[in-house]
Structures are given as structure tokens and as C-alpha cells.
Short mmCIF file of N, CA and C in Angstrom, two decimals:
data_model
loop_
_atom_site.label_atom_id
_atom_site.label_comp_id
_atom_site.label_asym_id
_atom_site.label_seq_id
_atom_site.Cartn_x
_atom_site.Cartn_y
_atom_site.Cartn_z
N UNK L 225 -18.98 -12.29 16.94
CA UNK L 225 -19.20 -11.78 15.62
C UNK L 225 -19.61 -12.94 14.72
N UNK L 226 -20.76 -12.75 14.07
CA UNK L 226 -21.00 -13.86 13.04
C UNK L 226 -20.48 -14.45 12.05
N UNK L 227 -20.15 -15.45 11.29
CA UNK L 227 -19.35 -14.94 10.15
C UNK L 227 -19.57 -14.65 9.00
N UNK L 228 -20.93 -13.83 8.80
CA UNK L 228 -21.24 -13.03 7.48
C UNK L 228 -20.44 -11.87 7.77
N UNK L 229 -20.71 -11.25 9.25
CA UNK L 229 -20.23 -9.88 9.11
C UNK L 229 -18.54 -9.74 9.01
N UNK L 230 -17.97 -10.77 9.37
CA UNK L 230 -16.39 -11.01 9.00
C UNK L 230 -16.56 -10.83 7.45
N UNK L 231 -16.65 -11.92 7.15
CA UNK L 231 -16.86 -12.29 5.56
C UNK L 231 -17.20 -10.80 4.87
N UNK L 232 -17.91 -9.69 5.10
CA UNK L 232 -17.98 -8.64 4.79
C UNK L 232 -17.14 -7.77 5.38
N UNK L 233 -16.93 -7.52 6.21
CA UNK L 233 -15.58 -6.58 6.79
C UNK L 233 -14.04 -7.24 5.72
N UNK L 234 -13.91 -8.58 5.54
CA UNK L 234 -12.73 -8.92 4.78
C UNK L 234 -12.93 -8.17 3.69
N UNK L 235 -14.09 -8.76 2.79
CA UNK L 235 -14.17 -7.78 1.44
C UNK L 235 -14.43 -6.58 1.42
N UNK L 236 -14.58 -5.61 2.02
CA UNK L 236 -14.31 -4.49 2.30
C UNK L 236 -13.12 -3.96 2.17
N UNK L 237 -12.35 -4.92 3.06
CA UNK L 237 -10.71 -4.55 2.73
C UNK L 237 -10.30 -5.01 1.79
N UNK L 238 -10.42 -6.18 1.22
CA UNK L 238 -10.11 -6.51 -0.27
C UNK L 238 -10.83 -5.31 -1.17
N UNK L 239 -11.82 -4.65 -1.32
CA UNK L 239 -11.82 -3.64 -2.14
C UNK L 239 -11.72 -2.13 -2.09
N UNK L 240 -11.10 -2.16 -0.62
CA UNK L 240 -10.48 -0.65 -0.35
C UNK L 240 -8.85 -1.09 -0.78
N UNK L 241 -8.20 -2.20 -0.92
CA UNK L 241 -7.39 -2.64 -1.21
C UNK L 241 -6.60 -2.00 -2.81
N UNK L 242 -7.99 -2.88 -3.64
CA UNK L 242 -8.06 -2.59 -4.99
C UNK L 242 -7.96 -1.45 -4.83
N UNK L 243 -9.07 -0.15 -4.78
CA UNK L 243 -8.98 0.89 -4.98
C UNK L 243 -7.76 1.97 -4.84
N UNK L 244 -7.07 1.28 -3.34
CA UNK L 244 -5.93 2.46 -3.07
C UNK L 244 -4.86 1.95 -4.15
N UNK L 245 -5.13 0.44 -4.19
CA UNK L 245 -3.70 0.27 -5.46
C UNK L 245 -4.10 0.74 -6.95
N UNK L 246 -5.09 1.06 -7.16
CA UNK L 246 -5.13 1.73 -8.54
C UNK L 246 -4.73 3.23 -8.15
N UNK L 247 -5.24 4.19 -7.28
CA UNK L 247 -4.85 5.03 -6.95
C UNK L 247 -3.23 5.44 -7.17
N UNK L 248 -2.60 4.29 -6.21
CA UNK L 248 -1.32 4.65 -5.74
C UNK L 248 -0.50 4.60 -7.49
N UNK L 249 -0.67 3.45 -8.22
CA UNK L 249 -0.05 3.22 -9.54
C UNK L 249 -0.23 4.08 -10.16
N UNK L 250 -1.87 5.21 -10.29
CA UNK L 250 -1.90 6.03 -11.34
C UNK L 250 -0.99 7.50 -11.01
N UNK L 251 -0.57 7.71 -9.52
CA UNK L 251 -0.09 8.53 -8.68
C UNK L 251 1.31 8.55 -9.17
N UNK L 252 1.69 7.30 -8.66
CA UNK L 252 3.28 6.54 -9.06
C UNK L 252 3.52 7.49 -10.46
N UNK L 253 2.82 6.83 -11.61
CA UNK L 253 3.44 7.01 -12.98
C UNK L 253 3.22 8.48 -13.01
N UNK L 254 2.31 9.28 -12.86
CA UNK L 254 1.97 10.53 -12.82
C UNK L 254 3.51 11.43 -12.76
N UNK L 255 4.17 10.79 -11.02
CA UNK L 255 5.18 11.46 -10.46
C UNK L 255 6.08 11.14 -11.29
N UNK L 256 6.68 9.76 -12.03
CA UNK L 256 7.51 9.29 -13.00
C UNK L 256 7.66 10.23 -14.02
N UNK L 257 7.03 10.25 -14.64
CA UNK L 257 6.46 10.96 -15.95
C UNK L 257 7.02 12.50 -15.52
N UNK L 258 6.42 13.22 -13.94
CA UNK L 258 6.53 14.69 -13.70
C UNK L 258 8.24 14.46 -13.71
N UNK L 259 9.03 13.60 -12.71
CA UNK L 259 10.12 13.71 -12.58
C UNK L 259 11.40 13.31 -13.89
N UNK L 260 10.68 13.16 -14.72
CA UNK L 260 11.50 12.69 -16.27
C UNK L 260 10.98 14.52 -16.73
N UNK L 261 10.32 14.90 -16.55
CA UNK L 261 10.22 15.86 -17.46
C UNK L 261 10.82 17.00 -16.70
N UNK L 262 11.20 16.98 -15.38
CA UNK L 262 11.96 17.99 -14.43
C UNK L 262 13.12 17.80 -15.17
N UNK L 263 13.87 17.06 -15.41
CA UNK L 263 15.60 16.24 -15.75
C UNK L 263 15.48 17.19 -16.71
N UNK L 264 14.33 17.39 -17.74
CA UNK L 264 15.09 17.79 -19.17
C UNK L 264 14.57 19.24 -19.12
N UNK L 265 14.27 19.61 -18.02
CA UNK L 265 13.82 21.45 -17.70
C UNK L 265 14.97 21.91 -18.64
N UNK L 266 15.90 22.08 -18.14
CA UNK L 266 17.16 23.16 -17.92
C UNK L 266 17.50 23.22 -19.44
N UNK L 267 17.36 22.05 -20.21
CA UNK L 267 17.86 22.80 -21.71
C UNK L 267 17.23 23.95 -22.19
N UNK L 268 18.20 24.40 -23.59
CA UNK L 268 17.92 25.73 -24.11
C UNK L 268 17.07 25.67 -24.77
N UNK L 269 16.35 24.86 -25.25
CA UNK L 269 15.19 24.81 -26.01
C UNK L 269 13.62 25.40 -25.25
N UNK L 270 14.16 24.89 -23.86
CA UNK L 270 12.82 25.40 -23.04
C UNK L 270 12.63 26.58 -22.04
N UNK L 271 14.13 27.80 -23.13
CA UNK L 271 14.12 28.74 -21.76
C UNK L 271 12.85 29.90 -22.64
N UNK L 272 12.87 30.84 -21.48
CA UNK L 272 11.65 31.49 -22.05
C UNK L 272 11.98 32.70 -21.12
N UNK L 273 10.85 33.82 -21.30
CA UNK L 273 10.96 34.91 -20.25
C UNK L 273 9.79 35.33 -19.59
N UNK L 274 9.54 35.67 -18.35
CA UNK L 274 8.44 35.55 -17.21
C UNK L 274 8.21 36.95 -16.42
N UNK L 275 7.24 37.20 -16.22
CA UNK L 275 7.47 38.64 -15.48
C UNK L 275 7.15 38.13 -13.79
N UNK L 276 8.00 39.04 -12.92
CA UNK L 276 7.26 38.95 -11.70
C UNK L 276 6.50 39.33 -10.96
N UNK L 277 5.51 38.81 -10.40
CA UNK L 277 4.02 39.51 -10.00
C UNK L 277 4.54 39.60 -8.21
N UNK L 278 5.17 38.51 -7.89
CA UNK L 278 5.28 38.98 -6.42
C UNK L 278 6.90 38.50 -5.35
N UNK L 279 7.20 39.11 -4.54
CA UNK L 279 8.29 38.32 -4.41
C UNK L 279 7.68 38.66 -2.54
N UNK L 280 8.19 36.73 -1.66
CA UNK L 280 7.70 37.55 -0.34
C UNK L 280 8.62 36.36 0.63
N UNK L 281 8.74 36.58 1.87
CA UNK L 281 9.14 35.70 2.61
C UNK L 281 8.12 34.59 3.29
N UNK L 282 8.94 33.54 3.53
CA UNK L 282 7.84 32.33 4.24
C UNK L 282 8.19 31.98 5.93
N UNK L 283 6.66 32.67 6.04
CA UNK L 283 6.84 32.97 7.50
C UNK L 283 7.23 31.94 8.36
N UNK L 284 7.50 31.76 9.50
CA UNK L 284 8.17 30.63 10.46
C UNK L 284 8.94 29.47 10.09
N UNK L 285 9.61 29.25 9.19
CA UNK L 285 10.55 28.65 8.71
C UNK L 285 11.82 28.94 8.57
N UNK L 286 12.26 28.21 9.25
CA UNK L 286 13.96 27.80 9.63
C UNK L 286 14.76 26.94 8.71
N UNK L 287 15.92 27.00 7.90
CA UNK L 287 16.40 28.26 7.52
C UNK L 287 15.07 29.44 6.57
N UNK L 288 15.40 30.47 6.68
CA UNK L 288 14.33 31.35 6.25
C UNK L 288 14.56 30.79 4.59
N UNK L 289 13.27 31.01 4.09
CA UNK L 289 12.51 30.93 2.71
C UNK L 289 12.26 32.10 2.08
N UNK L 290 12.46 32.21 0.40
CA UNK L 290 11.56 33.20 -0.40
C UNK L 290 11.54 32.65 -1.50
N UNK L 291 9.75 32.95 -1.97
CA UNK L 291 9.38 32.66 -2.84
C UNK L 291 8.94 34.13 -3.84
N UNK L 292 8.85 33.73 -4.99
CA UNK L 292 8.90 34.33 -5.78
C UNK L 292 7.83 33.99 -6.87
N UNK L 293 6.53 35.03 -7.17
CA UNK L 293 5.15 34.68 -8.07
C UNK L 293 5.77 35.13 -9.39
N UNK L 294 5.66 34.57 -10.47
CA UNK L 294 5.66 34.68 -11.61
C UNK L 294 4.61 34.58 -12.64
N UNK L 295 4.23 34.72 -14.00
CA UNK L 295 3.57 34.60 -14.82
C UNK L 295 4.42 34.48 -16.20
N UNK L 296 3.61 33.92 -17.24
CA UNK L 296 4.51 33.36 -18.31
C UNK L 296 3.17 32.95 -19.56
N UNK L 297 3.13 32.83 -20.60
CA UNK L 297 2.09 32.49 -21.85
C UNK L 297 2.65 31.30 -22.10
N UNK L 298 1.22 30.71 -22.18
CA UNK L 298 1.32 29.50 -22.71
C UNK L 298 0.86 29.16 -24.14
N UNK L 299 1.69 28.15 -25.17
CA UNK L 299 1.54 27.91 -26.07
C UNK L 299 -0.12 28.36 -26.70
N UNK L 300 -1.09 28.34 -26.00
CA UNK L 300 -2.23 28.41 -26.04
C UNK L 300 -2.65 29.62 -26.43
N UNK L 301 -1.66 30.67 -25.68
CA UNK L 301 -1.90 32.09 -25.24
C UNK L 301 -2.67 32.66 -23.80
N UNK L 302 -2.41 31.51 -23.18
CA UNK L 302 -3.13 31.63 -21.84
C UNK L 302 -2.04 32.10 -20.69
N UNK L 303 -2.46 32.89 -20.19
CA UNK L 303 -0.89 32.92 -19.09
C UNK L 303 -1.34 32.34 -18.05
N UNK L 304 -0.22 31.71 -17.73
CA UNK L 304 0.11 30.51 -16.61
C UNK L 304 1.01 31.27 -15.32
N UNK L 305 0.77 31.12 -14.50
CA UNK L 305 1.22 31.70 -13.10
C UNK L 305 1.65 30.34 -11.75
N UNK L 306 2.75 30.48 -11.70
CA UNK L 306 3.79 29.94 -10.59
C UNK L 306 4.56 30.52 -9.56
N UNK L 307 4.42 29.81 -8.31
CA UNK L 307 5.11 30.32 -7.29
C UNK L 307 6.02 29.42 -7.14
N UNK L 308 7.26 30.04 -6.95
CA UNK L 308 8.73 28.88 -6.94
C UNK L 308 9.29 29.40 -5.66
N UNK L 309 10.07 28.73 -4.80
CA UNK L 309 11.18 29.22 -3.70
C UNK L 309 12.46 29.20 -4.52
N UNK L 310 12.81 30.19 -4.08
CA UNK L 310 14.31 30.56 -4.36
C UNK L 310 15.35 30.98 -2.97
N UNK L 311 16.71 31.21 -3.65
CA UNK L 311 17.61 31.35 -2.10
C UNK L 311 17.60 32.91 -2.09
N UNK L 312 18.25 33.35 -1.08
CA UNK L 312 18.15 34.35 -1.17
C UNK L 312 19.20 35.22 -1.99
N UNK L 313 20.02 34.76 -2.47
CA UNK L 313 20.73 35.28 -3.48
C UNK L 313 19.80 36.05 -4.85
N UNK L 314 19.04 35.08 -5.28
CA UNK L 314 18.02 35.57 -6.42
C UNK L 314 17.00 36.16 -5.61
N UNK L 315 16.68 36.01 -4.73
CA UNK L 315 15.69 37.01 -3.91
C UNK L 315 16.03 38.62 -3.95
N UNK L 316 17.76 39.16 -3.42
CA UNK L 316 17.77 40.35 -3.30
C UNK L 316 17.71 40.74 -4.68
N UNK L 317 18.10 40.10 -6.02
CA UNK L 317 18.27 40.73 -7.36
C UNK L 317 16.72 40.84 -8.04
N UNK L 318 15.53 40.43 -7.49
CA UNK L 318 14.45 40.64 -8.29
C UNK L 318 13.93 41.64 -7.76
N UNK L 319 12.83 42.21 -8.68
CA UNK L 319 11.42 43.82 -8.08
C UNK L 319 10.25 43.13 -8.47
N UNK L 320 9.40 43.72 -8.00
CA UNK L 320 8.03 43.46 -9.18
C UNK L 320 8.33 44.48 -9.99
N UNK L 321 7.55 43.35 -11.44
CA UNK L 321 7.42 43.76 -12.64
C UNK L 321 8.30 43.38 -13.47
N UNK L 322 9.75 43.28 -12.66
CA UNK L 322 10.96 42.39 -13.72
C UNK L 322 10.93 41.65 -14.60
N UNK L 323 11.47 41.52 -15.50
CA UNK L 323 11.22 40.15 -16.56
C UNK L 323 12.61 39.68 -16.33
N UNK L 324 12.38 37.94 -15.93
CA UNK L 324 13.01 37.14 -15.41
C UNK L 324 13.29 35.81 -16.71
N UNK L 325 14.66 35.26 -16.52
CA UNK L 325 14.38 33.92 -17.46
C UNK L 325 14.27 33.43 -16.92
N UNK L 326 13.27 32.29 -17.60
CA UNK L 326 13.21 31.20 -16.96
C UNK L 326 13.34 29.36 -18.00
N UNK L 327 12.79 28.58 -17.24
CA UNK L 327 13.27 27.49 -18.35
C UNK L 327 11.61 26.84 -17.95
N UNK L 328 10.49 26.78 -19.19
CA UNK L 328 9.49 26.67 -19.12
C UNK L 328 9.35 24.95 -19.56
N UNK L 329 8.30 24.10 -19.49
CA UNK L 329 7.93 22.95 -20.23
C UNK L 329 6.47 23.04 -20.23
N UNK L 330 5.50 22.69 -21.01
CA UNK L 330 4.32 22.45 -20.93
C UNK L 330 4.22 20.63 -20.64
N UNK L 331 3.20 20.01 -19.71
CA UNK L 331 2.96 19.01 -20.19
C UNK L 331 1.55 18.34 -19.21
N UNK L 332 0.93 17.17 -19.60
CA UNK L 332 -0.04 16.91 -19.04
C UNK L 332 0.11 16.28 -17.70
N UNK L 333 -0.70 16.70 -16.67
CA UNK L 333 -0.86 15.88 -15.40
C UNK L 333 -2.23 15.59 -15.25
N UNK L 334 -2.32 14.33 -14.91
CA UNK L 334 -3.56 13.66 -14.60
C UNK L 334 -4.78 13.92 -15.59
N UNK L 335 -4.17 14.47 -17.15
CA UNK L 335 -5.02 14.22 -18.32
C UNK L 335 -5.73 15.98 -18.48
N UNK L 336 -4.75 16.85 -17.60
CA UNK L 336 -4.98 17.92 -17.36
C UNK L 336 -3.79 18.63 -18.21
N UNK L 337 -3.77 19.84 -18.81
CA UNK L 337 -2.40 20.33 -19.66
C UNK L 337 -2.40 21.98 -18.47
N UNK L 338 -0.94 21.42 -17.86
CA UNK L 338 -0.38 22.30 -17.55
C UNK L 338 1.42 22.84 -17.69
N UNK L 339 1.71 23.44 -16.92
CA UNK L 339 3.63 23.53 -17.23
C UNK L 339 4.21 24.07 -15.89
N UNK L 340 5.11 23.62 -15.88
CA UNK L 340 6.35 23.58 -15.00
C UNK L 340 7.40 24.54 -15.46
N UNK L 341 8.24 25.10 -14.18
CA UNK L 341 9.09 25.88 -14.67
C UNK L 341 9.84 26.23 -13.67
N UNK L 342 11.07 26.83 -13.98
CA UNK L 342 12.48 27.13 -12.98
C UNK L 342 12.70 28.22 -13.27
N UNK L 343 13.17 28.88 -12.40
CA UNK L 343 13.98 30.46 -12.79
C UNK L 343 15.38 29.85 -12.95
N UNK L 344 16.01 30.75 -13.91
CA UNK L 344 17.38 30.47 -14.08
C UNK L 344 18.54 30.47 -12.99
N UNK L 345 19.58 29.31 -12.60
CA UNK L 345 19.94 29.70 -11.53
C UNK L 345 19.71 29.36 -10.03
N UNK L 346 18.18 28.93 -10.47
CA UNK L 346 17.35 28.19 -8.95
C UNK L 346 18.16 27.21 -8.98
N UNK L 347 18.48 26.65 -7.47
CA UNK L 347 18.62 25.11 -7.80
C UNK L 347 18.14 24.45 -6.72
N UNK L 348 16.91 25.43 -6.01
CA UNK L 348 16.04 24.83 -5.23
C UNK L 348 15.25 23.66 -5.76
N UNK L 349 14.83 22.36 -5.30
CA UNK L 349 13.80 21.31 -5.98
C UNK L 349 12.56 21.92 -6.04
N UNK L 350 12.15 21.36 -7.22
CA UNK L 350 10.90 21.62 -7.22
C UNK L 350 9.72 20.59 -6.65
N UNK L 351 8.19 21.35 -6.45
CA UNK L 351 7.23 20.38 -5.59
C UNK L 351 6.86 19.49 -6.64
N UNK L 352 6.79 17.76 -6.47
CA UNK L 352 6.58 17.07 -7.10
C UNK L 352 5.41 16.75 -6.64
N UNK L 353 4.67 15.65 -7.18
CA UNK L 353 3.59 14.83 -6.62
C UNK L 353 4.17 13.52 -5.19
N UNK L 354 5.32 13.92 -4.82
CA UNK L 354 6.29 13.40 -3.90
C UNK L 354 4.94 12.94 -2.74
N UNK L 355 4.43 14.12 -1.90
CA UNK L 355 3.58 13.74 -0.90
C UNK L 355 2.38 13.20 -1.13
N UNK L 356 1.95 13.44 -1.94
CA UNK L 356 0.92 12.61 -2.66
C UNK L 356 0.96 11.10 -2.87
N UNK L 357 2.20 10.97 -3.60
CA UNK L 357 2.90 9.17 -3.66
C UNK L 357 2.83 8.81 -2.70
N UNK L 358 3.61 9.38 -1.55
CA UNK L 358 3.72 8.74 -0.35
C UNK L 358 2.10 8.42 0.47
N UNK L 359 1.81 9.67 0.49
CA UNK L 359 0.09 8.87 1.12
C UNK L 359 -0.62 7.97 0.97
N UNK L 360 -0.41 7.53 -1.01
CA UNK L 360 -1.16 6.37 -1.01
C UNK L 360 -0.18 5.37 -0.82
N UNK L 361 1.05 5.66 -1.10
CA UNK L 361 2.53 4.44 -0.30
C UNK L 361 1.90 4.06 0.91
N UNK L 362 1.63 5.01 2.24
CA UNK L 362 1.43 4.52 3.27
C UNK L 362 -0.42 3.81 3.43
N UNK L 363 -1.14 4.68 2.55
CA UNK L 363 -2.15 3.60 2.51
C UNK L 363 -1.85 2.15 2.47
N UNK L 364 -1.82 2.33 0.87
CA UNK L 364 -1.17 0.89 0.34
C UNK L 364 -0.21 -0.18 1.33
N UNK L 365 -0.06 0.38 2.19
CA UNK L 365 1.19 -0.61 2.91
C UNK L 365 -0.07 -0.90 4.26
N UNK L 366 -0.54 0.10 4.77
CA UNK L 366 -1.91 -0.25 5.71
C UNK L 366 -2.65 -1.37 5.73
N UNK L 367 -2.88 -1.01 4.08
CA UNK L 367 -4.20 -2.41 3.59
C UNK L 367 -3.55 -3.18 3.06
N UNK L 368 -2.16 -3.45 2.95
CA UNK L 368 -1.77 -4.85 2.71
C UNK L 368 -1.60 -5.14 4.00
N UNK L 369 -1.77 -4.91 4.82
CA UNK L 369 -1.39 -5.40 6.53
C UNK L 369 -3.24 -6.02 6.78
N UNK L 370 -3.85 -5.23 6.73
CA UNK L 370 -5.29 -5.79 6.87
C UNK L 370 -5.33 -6.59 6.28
N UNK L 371 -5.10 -6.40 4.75
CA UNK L 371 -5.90 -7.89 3.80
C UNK L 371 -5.17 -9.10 4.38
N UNK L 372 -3.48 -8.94 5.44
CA UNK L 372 -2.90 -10.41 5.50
C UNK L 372 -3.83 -10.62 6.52
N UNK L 373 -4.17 -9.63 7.51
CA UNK L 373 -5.00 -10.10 8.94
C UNK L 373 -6.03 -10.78 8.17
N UNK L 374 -7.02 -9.88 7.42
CA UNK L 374 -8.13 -10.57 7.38
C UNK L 374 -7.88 -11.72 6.64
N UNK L 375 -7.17 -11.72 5.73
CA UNK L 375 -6.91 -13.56 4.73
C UNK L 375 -6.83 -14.18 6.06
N UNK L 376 -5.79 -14.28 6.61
CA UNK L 376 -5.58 -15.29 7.99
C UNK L 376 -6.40 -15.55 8.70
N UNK L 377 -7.56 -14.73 9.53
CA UNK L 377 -8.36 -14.68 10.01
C UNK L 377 -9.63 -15.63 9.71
N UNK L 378 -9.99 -15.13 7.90
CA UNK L 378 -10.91 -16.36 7.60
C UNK L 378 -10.63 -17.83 7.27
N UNK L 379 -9.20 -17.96 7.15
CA UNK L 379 -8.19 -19.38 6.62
C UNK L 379 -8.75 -19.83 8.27
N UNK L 380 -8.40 -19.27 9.44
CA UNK L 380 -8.23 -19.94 10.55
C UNK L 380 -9.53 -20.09 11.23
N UNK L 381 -10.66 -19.51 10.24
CA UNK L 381 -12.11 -19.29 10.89
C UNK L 381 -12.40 -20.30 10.06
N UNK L 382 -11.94 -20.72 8.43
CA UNK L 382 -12.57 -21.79 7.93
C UNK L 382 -11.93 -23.51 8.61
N UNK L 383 -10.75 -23.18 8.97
CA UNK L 383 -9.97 -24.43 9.70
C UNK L 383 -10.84 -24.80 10.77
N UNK L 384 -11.16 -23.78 11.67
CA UNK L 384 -11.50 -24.11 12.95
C UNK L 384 -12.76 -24.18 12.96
N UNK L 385 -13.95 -24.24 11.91
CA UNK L 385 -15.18 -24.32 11.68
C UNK L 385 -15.92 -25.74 11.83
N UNK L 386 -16.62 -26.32 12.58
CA UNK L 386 -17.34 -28.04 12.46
C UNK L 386 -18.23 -27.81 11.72
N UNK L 387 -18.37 -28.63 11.02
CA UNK L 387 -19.52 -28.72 9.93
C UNK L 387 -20.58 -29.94 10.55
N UNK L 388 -22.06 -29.90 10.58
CA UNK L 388 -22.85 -31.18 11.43
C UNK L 388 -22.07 -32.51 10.27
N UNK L 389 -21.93 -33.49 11.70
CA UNK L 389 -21.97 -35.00 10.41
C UNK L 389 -23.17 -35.34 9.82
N UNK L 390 -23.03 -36.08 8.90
CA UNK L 390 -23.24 -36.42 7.88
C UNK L 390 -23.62 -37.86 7.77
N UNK L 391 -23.66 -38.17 9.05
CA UNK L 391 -24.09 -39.79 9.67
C UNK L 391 -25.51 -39.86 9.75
N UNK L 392 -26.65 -40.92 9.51
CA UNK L 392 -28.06 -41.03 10.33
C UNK L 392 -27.68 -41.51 11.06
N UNK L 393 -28.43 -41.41 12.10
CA UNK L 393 -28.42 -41.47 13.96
C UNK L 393 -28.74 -42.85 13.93
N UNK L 394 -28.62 -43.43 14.66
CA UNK L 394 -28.96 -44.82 15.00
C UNK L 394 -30.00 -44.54 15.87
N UNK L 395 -30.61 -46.40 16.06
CA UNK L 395 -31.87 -45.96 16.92
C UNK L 395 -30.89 -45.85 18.36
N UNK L 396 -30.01 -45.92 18.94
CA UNK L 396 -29.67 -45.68 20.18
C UNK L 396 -29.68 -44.31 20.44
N UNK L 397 -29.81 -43.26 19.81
CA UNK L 397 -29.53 -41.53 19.28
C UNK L 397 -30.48 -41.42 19.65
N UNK L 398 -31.90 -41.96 19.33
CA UNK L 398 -32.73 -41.43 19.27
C UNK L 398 -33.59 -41.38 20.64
N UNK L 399 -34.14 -40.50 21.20
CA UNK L 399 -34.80 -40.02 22.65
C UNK L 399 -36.53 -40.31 22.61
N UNK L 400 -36.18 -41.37 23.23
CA UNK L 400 -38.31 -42.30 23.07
C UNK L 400 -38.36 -41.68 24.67
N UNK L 401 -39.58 -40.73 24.14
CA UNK L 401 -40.38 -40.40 25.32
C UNK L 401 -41.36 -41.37 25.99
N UNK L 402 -41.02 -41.49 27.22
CA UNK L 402 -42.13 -42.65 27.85
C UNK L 402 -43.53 -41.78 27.85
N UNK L 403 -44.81 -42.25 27.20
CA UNK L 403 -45.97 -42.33 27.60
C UNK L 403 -46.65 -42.47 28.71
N UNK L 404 -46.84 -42.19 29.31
CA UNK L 404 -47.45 -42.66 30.38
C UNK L 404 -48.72 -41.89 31.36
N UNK L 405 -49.82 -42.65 31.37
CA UNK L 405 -51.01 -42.03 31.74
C UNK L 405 -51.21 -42.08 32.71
N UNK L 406 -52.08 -40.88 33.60
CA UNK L 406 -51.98 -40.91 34.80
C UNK L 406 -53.20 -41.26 35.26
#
């Protein structure tokens, strides 16, 4: 391998590097931000009431699952629609069409305005940007493993590199062709 095309394969990873770490940080705070605003769900300031559009089981999953579709208005006047898991306790007590409480928040993700919300009573977790973090976590941990290979790689390609000297040759260096006519 030459060593331009090293020298370009390194920076490559130095700027898939950059990229996944801006990624992963704007990801990070995103989930920060979502999980500070989960904590303060449950007060009374943010309960509200929701109708239900669907209630159903989740197929092949052990222990069994139900989720439950809802709808709700948003400050805007827009209605907003969520699917939450619940246990089955609040499962047998809902129908469609019910009006359900719930504990609503509006707030922005990724510069986008949407809202979050719990039925009263759930105390199933809710889906965070959790798997998301982690993907670029495990990026991010990938390409810090490359960038050490490749740093090392060119440290030990510039160590082990001869450069021509820097000496003029003497006349003993030099190769005198004999002449000679036939």
C-alpha cells in the first residue's frame, strides 16, 4: 500500500470520527433533555384527558404486552396521537372510545415540537432516544479504536520511513564507464 492511500484511509477515519461525535453529543443531550422532562411528567399541572382509538396485544413477546393508541390536542389545536404499553391491569379496564387521564407535556425534539405522555397509573418506561444513544455510543467507541490504529500506524510508518541522504557522493560513488573501441 502506498502511503498516500494510508494517509487517506487515516483521514477518512479522522472525519467519520468527527462526524459520529457530533452526532452522538447532539443525540446524548437530546435524550438528557427527553429524560429531565419524563421526571417531571407525573405532576398535576400536566394531567389532561385522551380518548382511546385502539387497544391490542404484542404479538410474540414473553411476558405478554398491551399497548394502548390514544389521541389528545395540542396546545396548537392539533391532535397528537400515541401508542404507550401498559400492564395488563389497565388493559382489561379500557374500550375504544373511552376518555382516559393522562399526564401530557409538550416539548421540542431535535428542533421539532412534539409531546410525550403517560396514562395514569402506567408505570411501564417510556421509549426514550435510549437506542439511538447507544448506536452512536457504539459507533463512537468503533472509531475511536480505528483513529488509535490508524494514529499508530502512521507514527510507526513515519518512524520507520528513510529519507535519501543528504551527502554529495564522492568521486569513489561515482560509476566511470570504460570507453572502449573496438
Amino acid at each position: 500500500m502506498s502511503p498516500r492511500i494510508s494517509v487517506w484511509i487515516s483521514n477518512s477515519v479522522f472525519v467519520s470520527f468527527a462526524v459520529i461525535s457530533l452526532f452522538y453529543s447532539l443525540v446524548y443531550l437530546e435524550n438528557s433533555q427527553l429524560q429531565s422532562a419524563t421526571k417531571t411528567l407525573n405532576e398535576e399541572r400536566n394531567r389532561s384527558f385522551a380518548i382511546v382509538q385502539e387497544l391490542s396485544r404484542v404479538k410474540n413477546q414473553f411476558p405478554i404486552a398491551y399497548q394502548c393508541h390514544y389521541s389528545f390536542g395540542l396546545s396548537n389545536g392539533s391532535l397528537y396521537e400515541i401508542t404507550e404499553r401498559i400492564p395488563y391491569s389497565i388493559y382489561k379496564r379500557l374500550r375504544l372510545g373511552d376518555t382516559i387521564e393522562v399526564y401530557k407535556k409538550e416539548i421540542r425534539i431535535f428542533g421539532k415540537q412534539t409531546a410525550i405522555s403517560r396514562i395514569k397509573g402506567n408505570e411501564e418506561s417510556l421509549p426514550l432516544l435510549e437506542n439511538l444513544e447507544r448506536y452512536f455510543q457504539y459507533g463512537f467507541v468503533y472509531l475511536l479504536v480505528l483513529v488509535g490504529v490508524t494514529s499508530l500506524t502512521r507514527v510507526l510508518g513515519l518512524l520507520s520511513q528513510t529519507y535519501p541522504s543528504q551527502q554529495k557522493p564522492d568521486a569513489t560513488d561515482e560509476i566511470v564507464v570504460n570507453k572502449s573501441q573496438d
